[in-house]
């Protein structure tokens, strides 16, 4: 029960007790007074009427008429004359008919006692006169008094409750703000209460909470900054600001063994040629400035590709990894990058004719190990550099998949309609040894050719805008197959899908049905997509709505990028997933600060892609602050 309700209940009980006490005292005294007064009036009337009747010379008729005159006043319920032997000479009576409820009559129990006086004829007694007062007016008076007292108390109680409400609102407002502050700290939202309350006790508590929130915010910022610096020291190239070769190698190995759209794509490499002569003409510092500018323009071309990696892989060579990108798209991107870099080089007349650019476009997939990929890069770059001018070389590749969008659309729509999708659980783990969590995907059946893995058809499905149909298929499958042993289901969803009202509502309706079967639902976001949407305000809105619906949030393909670290307090993920290769490659300083940061926001760290006993042994030696999936 809330403090407000407790106070109202106590206040109400107090008023009811006071009302009962006041009524008891008031009515007890009033009843005694009225009963005495009724008896006194009856006795006076009986004495006076007896004297008057004694002058009637024993005439019964006259005495009855005299009694009628008194009885007709309405103040008496009974007037009777009885002989000395107890025989009734005459009696005039009526029932009490008070205009008050019966329960009040029984509660008050007002008694009208009989008064007696002797009637005589001279010295000879004729009989005893009995007079009983009528209590009707007295009961109506007491009932009116009762209503006034109750009304006054009810009005007073209502006014008291209103005053208490106003006072409590004033007092509790800072407490409500403190509650929001505490909840905000748990979610890495640091709220300061600028409205300092006047009561000294609340003022002290508010200032103390504000100080605590400020301290927590500073600690969080320092932790994020420390994690960012540690990452840059390990994975950032100091000259160009791109990722270094070490990071490129880690990400390539992660991509080619991934079960999603990163498993195949294209690599674009760029080499700045003629730098030795350029160093002689304009100096190392000027050449380094040109390298930085070329790297910036080169990396900018990949900003629109989800999960793209830009790195400096050697002295004058840079490379892009472009997941789910075809060779034609990659070549177009490479040509644009060369064109923009050439414009940068042409700004300096001293090196315009000396420096030139060699670019290579190479396919990668899960069948091409890193050594083979890098060999292909060197071969293509050497071929391009041999032209002594800006050149782009493409190493062709055919994987047997449909090449036209129309073919892909027909294939996917047929799969949704005829249910040719085969469920596949990936990244399976259990937190308590009983309940199973896993990521659900579907492979695509393609006749006698076998299956097309999700990682191969997912990029084209996104391009064709068919994810809503895929989501509907997935929802229907989960509801129709309650026997699937999976208590928590992870599904990666694009932000554009969730940012559409009717799609979002459809997902929430599905989640409600899924909860009835005892399953939880977790929405996965790719890190690069979150970074891409970090400034449009959609992230916080979607995350808040998901939290209200009891839907968890996970970040896939996490690599502790500085932009992602700044977004953590907005996304407030329940799970963060990183590849084992990068996790093991991290230094202890970066790994520990990252684990501490995630623990501070209540996120569970999932390490995926473990493929050997050696990797598992290394993970076990690190600690227990993460889960292996």
PDB file of C-alpha atoms in Angstrom, residues 23 29 55 88 104 118 140 161 205 239 245 255 269 275 289 316 319 408 420 426 490 544 584 608 621 624:
ATOM      1  CA  UNK A  23     -22.169  11.118  18.478  1.00  0.00           C
ATOM      2  CA  UNK A  29     -26.459  13.720  26.938  1.00  0.00           C
ATOM      3  CA  UNK A  55     -63.438  20.913  39.467  1.00  0.00           C
ATOM      4  CA  UNK A  88     -60.353   2.586  32.791  1.00  0.00           C
ATOM      5  CA  UNK A 104     -32.458   5.586  14.057  1.00  0.00           C
ATOM      6  CA  UNK A 118     -54.674  11.978  41.385  1.00  0.00           C
ATOM      7  CA  UNK A 140     -37.041  14.366  14.622  1.00  0.00           C
ATOM      8  CA  UNK A 161      -8.367  14.814   2.684  1.00  0.00           C
ATOM      9  CA  UNK A 205      17.889  14.023   0.667  1.00  0.00           C
ATOM     10  CA  UNK A 239      47.894   8.055 -38.930  1.00  0.00           C
ATOM     11  CA  UNK A 245      45.257  -4.480 -39.801  1.00  0.00           C
ATOM     12  CA  UNK A 255      32.551 -12.517 -41.128  1.00  0.00           C
ATOM     13  CA  UNK A 269      41.457  -2.463 -51.478  1.00  0.00           C
ATOM     14  CA  UNK A 275      54.773   7.948 -52.424  1.00  0.00           C
ATOM     15  CA  UNK A 289      48.387  14.551 -44.730  1.00  0.00           C
ATOM     16  CA  UNK A 316      49.987   2.722 -48.283  1.00  0.00           C
ATOM     17  CA  UNK A 319      40.778  -1.975 -47.454  1.00  0.00           C
ATOM     18  CA  UNK A 408      15.249 -13.594 -56.087  1.00  0.00           C
ATOM     19  CA  UNK A 420       9.871 -23.791 -48.097  1.00  0.00           C
ATOM     20  CA  UNK A 426      21.939 -20.646 -33.845  1.00  0.00           C
ATOM     21  CA  UNK A 490      16.216 -14.042 -30.544  1.00  0.00           C
ATOM     22  CA  UNK A 544      10.864   2.259 -24.740  1.00  0.00           C
ATOM     23  CA  UNK A 584      40.084 -13.098 -27.058  1.00  0.00           C
ATOM     24  CA  UNK A 608      29.640 -16.255 -30.092  1.00  0.00           C
ATOM     25  CA  UNK A 621      40.484 -18.927 -18.002  1.00  0.00           C
ATOM     26  CA  UNK A 624      32.598 -15.862 -15.623  1.00  0.00           C
TER      27      UNK A 624
END
